[in-house]
GROMACS .gro file of C-alpha atoms in nm:
model
  238
    1MET     CA    1  -1.549  -2.739   4.334
    2LYS     CA    2  -1.328  -2.499   4.143
    3LYS     CA    3  -1.366  -2.710   3.830
    4ILE     CA    4  -1.745  -2.699   3.864
    5LEU     CA    5  -1.739  -2.317   3.900
    6ILE     CA    6  -1.516  -2.285   3.594
    7ILE     CA    7  -1.749  -2.507   3.389
    8ILE     CA    8  -2.055  -2.306   3.499
    9SER     CA    9  -1.879  -1.977   3.414
   10CYS     CA   10  -1.784  -2.104   3.069
   11CYS     CA   11  -2.140  -2.216   3.002
   12LEU     CA   12  -2.282  -1.879   3.108
   13PHE     CA   13  -2.028  -1.699   2.885
   14ALA     CA   14  -2.117  -1.921   2.590
   15LEU     CA   15  -2.488  -1.855   2.636
   16THR     CA   16  -2.433  -1.480   2.668
   17SER     CA   17  -2.204  -1.461   2.363
   18CYS     CA   18  -2.462  -1.642   2.150
   19GLU     CA   19  -2.742  -1.396   2.227
   20ILE     CA   20  -2.877  -1.207   1.927
   21ASP     CA   21  -2.840  -0.831   1.962
   22ASN     CA   22  -3.158  -0.627   1.947
   23TYR     CA   23  -3.023  -0.332   1.750
   24ASP     CA   24  -3.214  -0.235   1.438
   25GLY     CA   25  -3.023  -0.261   1.111
   26PRO     CA   26  -2.984   0.011   0.848
   27ASN     CA   27  -3.324   0.145   0.749
   28ALA     CA   28  -3.243   0.393   0.473
   29SER     CA   29  -3.078   0.428   0.135
   30PHE     CA   30  -2.907   0.735  -0.009
   31HIS     CA   31  -2.827   0.800  -0.373
   32GLY     CA   32  -2.763   1.089  -0.606
   33SER     CA   33  -2.484   1.256  -0.795
   34ILE     CA   34  -2.205   1.513  -0.781
   35LYS     CA   35  -2.279   1.783  -1.037
   36ASP     CA   36  -2.092   2.084  -1.168
   37ALA     CA   37  -2.278   2.387  -1.031
   38GLU     CA   38  -2.202   2.583  -1.349
   39THR     CA   39  -2.265   2.329  -1.624
   40GLY     CA   40  -2.488   2.071  -1.457
   41GLU     CA   41  -2.258   1.793  -1.578
   42LEU     CA   42  -2.156   1.499  -1.361
   43VAL     CA   43  -1.815   1.540  -1.199
   44GLY     CA   44  -1.645   1.203  -1.244
   45THR     CA   45  -1.370   1.077  -1.018
   46ASP     CA   46  -1.161   0.764  -0.957
   47ILE     CA   47  -1.342   0.456  -0.833
   48GLN     CA   48  -1.029   0.373  -0.631
   49ASN     CA   49  -0.883   0.644  -0.406
   50GLY     CA   50  -1.101   0.911  -0.563
   51SER     CA   51  -1.337   1.172  -0.420
   52SER     CA   52  -1.563   1.045  -0.142
   53ILE     CA   53  -1.847   1.151   0.086
   54GLU     CA   54  -1.734   1.188   0.448
   55VAL     CA   55  -2.020   1.181   0.699
   56TYR     CA   56  -2.059   1.222   1.075
   57GLU     CA   57  -2.378   1.094   1.235
   58HIS     CA   58  -2.534   1.311   1.506
   59GLY     CA   59  -2.613   1.161   1.846
   60PHE     CA   60  -2.262   1.055   1.945
   61THR     CA   61  -2.011   1.241   2.162
   62ASN     CA   62  -1.723   1.172   1.924
   63PRO     CA   63  -1.875   1.037   1.603
   64ALA     CA   64  -1.638   0.842   1.380
   65ALA     CA   65  -1.604   0.945   1.018
   66GLN     CA   66  -1.782   0.726   0.766
   67TYR     CA   67  -1.668   0.730   0.403
   68TRP     CA   68  -1.913   0.660   0.122
   69ALA     CA   69  -1.770   0.602  -0.224
   70ILE     CA   70  -1.846   0.810  -0.531
   71LYS     CA   71  -1.850   0.617  -0.859
   72ASN     CA   72  -1.621   0.723  -1.140
   73THR     CA   73  -1.932   0.855  -1.319
   74GLY     CA   74  -1.991   1.107  -1.041
   75GLU     CA   75  -2.292   0.915  -0.905
   76PHE     CA   76  -2.321   0.751  -0.564
   77ARG     CA   77  -2.544   0.501  -0.386
   78ASN     CA   78  -2.545   0.351  -0.035
   79ASP     CA   79  -2.829   0.114   0.055
   80LEU     CA   80  -2.709   0.047   0.412
   81VAL     CA   81  -2.765   0.378   0.589
   82PHE     CA   82  -2.926   0.464   0.921
   83ALA     CA   83  -3.197   0.729   0.921
   84ALA     CA   84  -3.041   1.014   1.118
   85THR     CA   85  -2.902   1.366   1.095
   86TYR     CA   86  -2.552   1.398   0.952
   87ASP     CA   87  -2.279   1.652   0.888
   88ILE     CA   88  -2.147   1.584   0.538
   89VAL     CA   89  -1.793   1.688   0.449
   90PHE     CA   90  -1.642   1.705   0.103
   91GLU     CA   91  -1.265   1.746   0.096
   92ASN     CA   92  -0.957   1.590  -0.064
   93GLY     CA   93  -1.139   1.554  -0.395
   94ASN     CA   94  -1.141   1.711  -0.741
   95PHE     CA   95  -1.363   2.007  -0.647
   96TYR     CA   96  -1.351   2.286  -0.390
   97PRO     CA   97  -1.419   2.152  -0.038
   98PHE     CA   98  -1.735   2.235   0.155
   99THR     CA   99  -1.949   2.105   0.444
  100VAL     CA  100  -2.323   2.048   0.468
  101LYS     CA  101  -2.448   2.070   0.827
  102ASP     CA  102  -2.754   1.895   0.973
  103PHE     CA  103  -2.841   1.690   0.665
  104VAL     CA  104  -3.142   1.470   0.743
  105LEU     CA  105  -3.181   1.121   0.599
  106LYS     CA  106  -3.525   0.975   0.659
  107SER     CA  107  -3.610   0.606   0.671
  108GLY     CA  108  -3.659   0.457   0.328
  109ASP     CA  109  -3.523   0.601   0.005
  110ASN     CA  110  -3.336   0.935  -0.007
  111SER     CA  111  -3.211   1.113  -0.317
  112HIS     CA  112  -2.997   1.426  -0.344
  113ASP     CA  113  -2.762   1.591  -0.594
  114PHE     CA  114  -2.471   1.794  -0.459
  115GLU     CA  115  -2.356   2.092  -0.665
  116VAL     CA  116  -1.979   2.147  -0.664
  117THR     CA  117  -1.710   2.360  -0.824
  118PRO     CA  118  -1.454   2.135  -0.995
  119TYR     CA  119  -1.097   2.264  -1.007
  120ILE     CA  120  -1.059   2.201  -1.380
  121ARG     CA  121  -1.311   2.136  -1.656
  122VAL     CA  122  -1.191   1.927  -1.949
  123LYS     CA  123  -1.363   2.082  -2.251
  124ASN     CA  124  -1.410   1.994  -2.618
  125ALA     CA  125  -1.274   1.644  -2.560
  126ASN     CA  126  -1.231   1.421  -2.865
  127VAL     CA  127  -1.070   1.075  -2.860
  128ILE     CA  128  -1.031   0.888  -3.191
  129LYS     CA  129  -0.841   0.597  -3.343
  130ALA     CA  130  -0.661   0.653  -3.675
  131ASP     CA  131  -0.360   0.483  -3.836
  132GLY     CA  132  -0.286   0.273  -3.528
  133ILE     CA  133  -0.284   0.568  -3.290
  134ILE     CA  134  -0.535   0.680  -3.026
  135THR     CA  135  -0.535   1.060  -3.026
  136ALA     CA  136  -0.703   1.283  -2.769
  137THR     CA  137  -0.753   1.655  -2.824
  138PHE     CA  138  -0.910   1.886  -2.568
  139SER     CA  139  -0.897   2.221  -2.393
  140LEU     CA  140  -0.907   2.312  -2.024
  141ALA     CA  141  -1.095   2.568  -1.819
  142ALA     CA  142  -1.003   2.668  -1.464
  143SER     CA  143  -1.294   2.730  -1.228
  144LYS     CA  144  -1.104   3.005  -1.045
  145PRO     CA  145  -0.806   3.226  -1.139
  146GLU     CA  146  -0.569   3.062  -0.888
  147VAL     CA  147  -0.608   2.716  -1.041
  148LYS     CA  148  -0.317   2.594  -1.257
  149VAL     CA  149  -0.262   2.262  -1.430
  150LYS     CA  150   0.008   2.028  -1.299
  151GLU     CA  151  -0.029   1.740  -1.545
  152ILE     CA  152  -0.253   1.593  -1.813
  153GLN     CA  153  -0.282   1.231  -1.921
  154LEU     CA  154  -0.470   0.998  -2.153
  155PHE     CA  155  -0.558   0.691  -1.947
  156ALA     CA  156  -0.641   0.350  -2.097
  157PHE     CA  157  -0.772   0.026  -1.949
  158SER     CA  158  -0.976  -0.283  -2.026
  159ASP     CA  159  -1.290  -0.173  -1.839
  160GLN     CA  160  -1.493   0.130  -1.736
  161TRP     CA  161  -1.302   0.197  -1.412
  162VAL     CA  162  -1.012   0.351  -1.603
  163GLY     CA  163  -0.845   0.649  -1.436
  164ASN     CA  164  -0.532   0.754  -1.251
  165ASN     CA  165  -0.544   0.452  -1.018
  166VAL     CA  166  -0.676   0.192  -1.263
  167LYS     CA  167  -0.479   0.208  -1.586
  168PHE     CA  168  -0.238   0.035  -1.821
  169SER     CA  169   0.132   0.122  -1.804
  170ILE     CA  170   0.168   0.272  -2.149
  171THR     CA  171   0.499   0.282  -2.338
  172GLY     CA  172   0.582   0.620  -2.487
  173ASP     CA  173   0.591   0.979  -2.370
  174ASN     CA  174   0.297   1.117  -2.565
  175CYS     CA  175   0.018   0.996  -2.337
  176LYS     CA  176   0.119   1.218  -2.044
  177LYS     CA  177   0.256   1.565  -1.993
  178VAL     CA  178   0.384   1.710  -1.665
  179PHE     CA  179   0.416   2.086  -1.631
  180SER     CA  180   0.703   2.207  -1.416
  181PRO     CA  181   0.630   2.464  -1.297
  182SER     CA  182   0.254   2.426  -1.318
  183GLU     CA  183   0.100   2.608  -1.613
  184GLU     CA  184  -0.160   2.882  -1.634
  185ILE     CA  185  -0.482   2.758  -1.793
  186GLY     CA  186  -0.614   2.931  -2.102
  187THR     CA  187  -0.934   2.817  -2.273
  188SER     CA  188  -0.797   2.897  -2.620
  189LYS     CA  189  -0.518   2.639  -2.598
  190THR     CA  190  -0.568   2.291  -2.745
  191TYR     CA  191  -0.385   1.998  -2.589
  192THR     CA  192  -0.299   1.675  -2.768
  193LEU     CA  193  -0.210   1.338  -2.616
  194SER     CA  194  -0.171   1.004  -2.792
  195ILE     CA  195  -0.109   0.631  -2.750
  196ASP     CA  196   0.069   0.430  -3.020
  197LEU     CA  197  -0.116   0.098  -3.040
  198ASN     CA  198   0.165  -0.078  -3.226
  199GLU     CA  199   0.420   0.033  -2.967
  200ASN     CA  200   0.188  -0.111  -2.701
  201SER     CA  201   0.078  -0.425  -2.885
  202ASN     CA  202   0.153  -0.633  -2.576
  203ILE     CA  203  -0.136  -0.450  -2.406
  204PHE     CA  204  -0.382  -0.391  -2.690
  205LYS     CA  205  -0.357  -0.743  -2.829
  206TYR     CA  206  -0.720  -0.856  -2.821
  207SER     CA  207  -1.013  -0.767  -3.046
  208LYS     CA  208  -1.238  -0.604  -2.787
  209ASN     CA  209  -1.352  -0.276  -2.640
  210TYR     CA  210  -1.095  -0.060  -2.462
  211TYR     CA  211  -1.171   0.236  -2.240
  212PHE     CA  212  -1.002   0.577  -2.258
  213ARG     CA  213  -1.029   0.882  -2.036
  214ILE     CA  214  -0.863   1.224  -2.040
  215GLY     CA  215  -0.755   1.347  -1.698
  216ALA     CA  216  -0.611   1.675  -1.569
  217LEU     CA  217  -0.455   1.734  -1.228
  218ALA     CA  218  -0.492   2.082  -1.082
  219ASP     CA  219  -0.240   2.276  -0.879
  220VAL     CA  220  -0.427   2.479  -0.616
  221SER     CA  221  -0.315   2.549  -0.260
  222GLY     CA  222  -0.501   2.535   0.069
  223VAL     CA  223  -0.762   2.275  -0.030
  224GLY     CA  224  -0.611   1.946   0.088
  225THR     CA  225  -0.534   1.656  -0.145
  226VAL     CA  226  -0.622   1.735  -0.507
  227ARG     CA  227  -0.745   1.455  -0.735
  228HIS     CA  228  -0.783   1.436  -1.111
  229ASN     CA  229  -1.064   1.595  -1.306
  230TYR     CA  230  -1.186   1.400  -1.608
  231ALA     CA  231  -1.358   1.418  -1.941
  232PRO     CA  232  -1.634   1.161  -2.002
  233LEU     CA  233  -1.530   0.802  -2.069
  234VAL     CA  234  -1.471   0.695  -2.431
  235VAL     CA  235  -1.505   0.336  -2.554
  236ILE     CA  236  -1.318   0.229  -2.869
  237ALA     CA  237  -1.333  -0.116  -3.029
  238LEU     CA  238  -0.992  -0.239  -3.138
   0.00000   0.00000   0.00000
């Protein structure tokens, strides 16, 4: 008798576990960009471990944080979203943190651009190849007086995701500069970084496009984790 009861219980469990849930799936998409409130330019980030969109969906007692990625271009897109009201939090990025309360996403397509204040703006960027050397020249502008620069670097990689977390390990000291202590930012100063292609021939050994990006890391207190600010991507055929 016990065996029969066990078999019946197992069958009932199997039938129950195979039932299809009746919850509706995501019914909305959300896309847009992160733009500099002063210049209107896209604020790029790192595709890996970069700035992100942190959201909390209303309707739950203790809603769990959801994290939606921002592309390295500064654009974002999520096609698997539930239509609902959200609190949207921006922190631990490369711009001053802020929160948007009661943001409504309707069913179907939703588009919105968020205006932000980046810590550092990389200005007058120029990246060229000459005599076997990639040279980057640029200036910096701080968005607020308390912002200093901790380090600058010329990043290189084999595709468009180049940045602080996706990069070649370059030989030589000219592609990066660390300021200790952190340095005041003046718009009149021109910075120069370079990569010797011959010295790194084990990396740049194919005839193809390579991707370069100037990054600057701010030093500013009381804002959480600070991530790199970038100049636009540059593609050079070698």
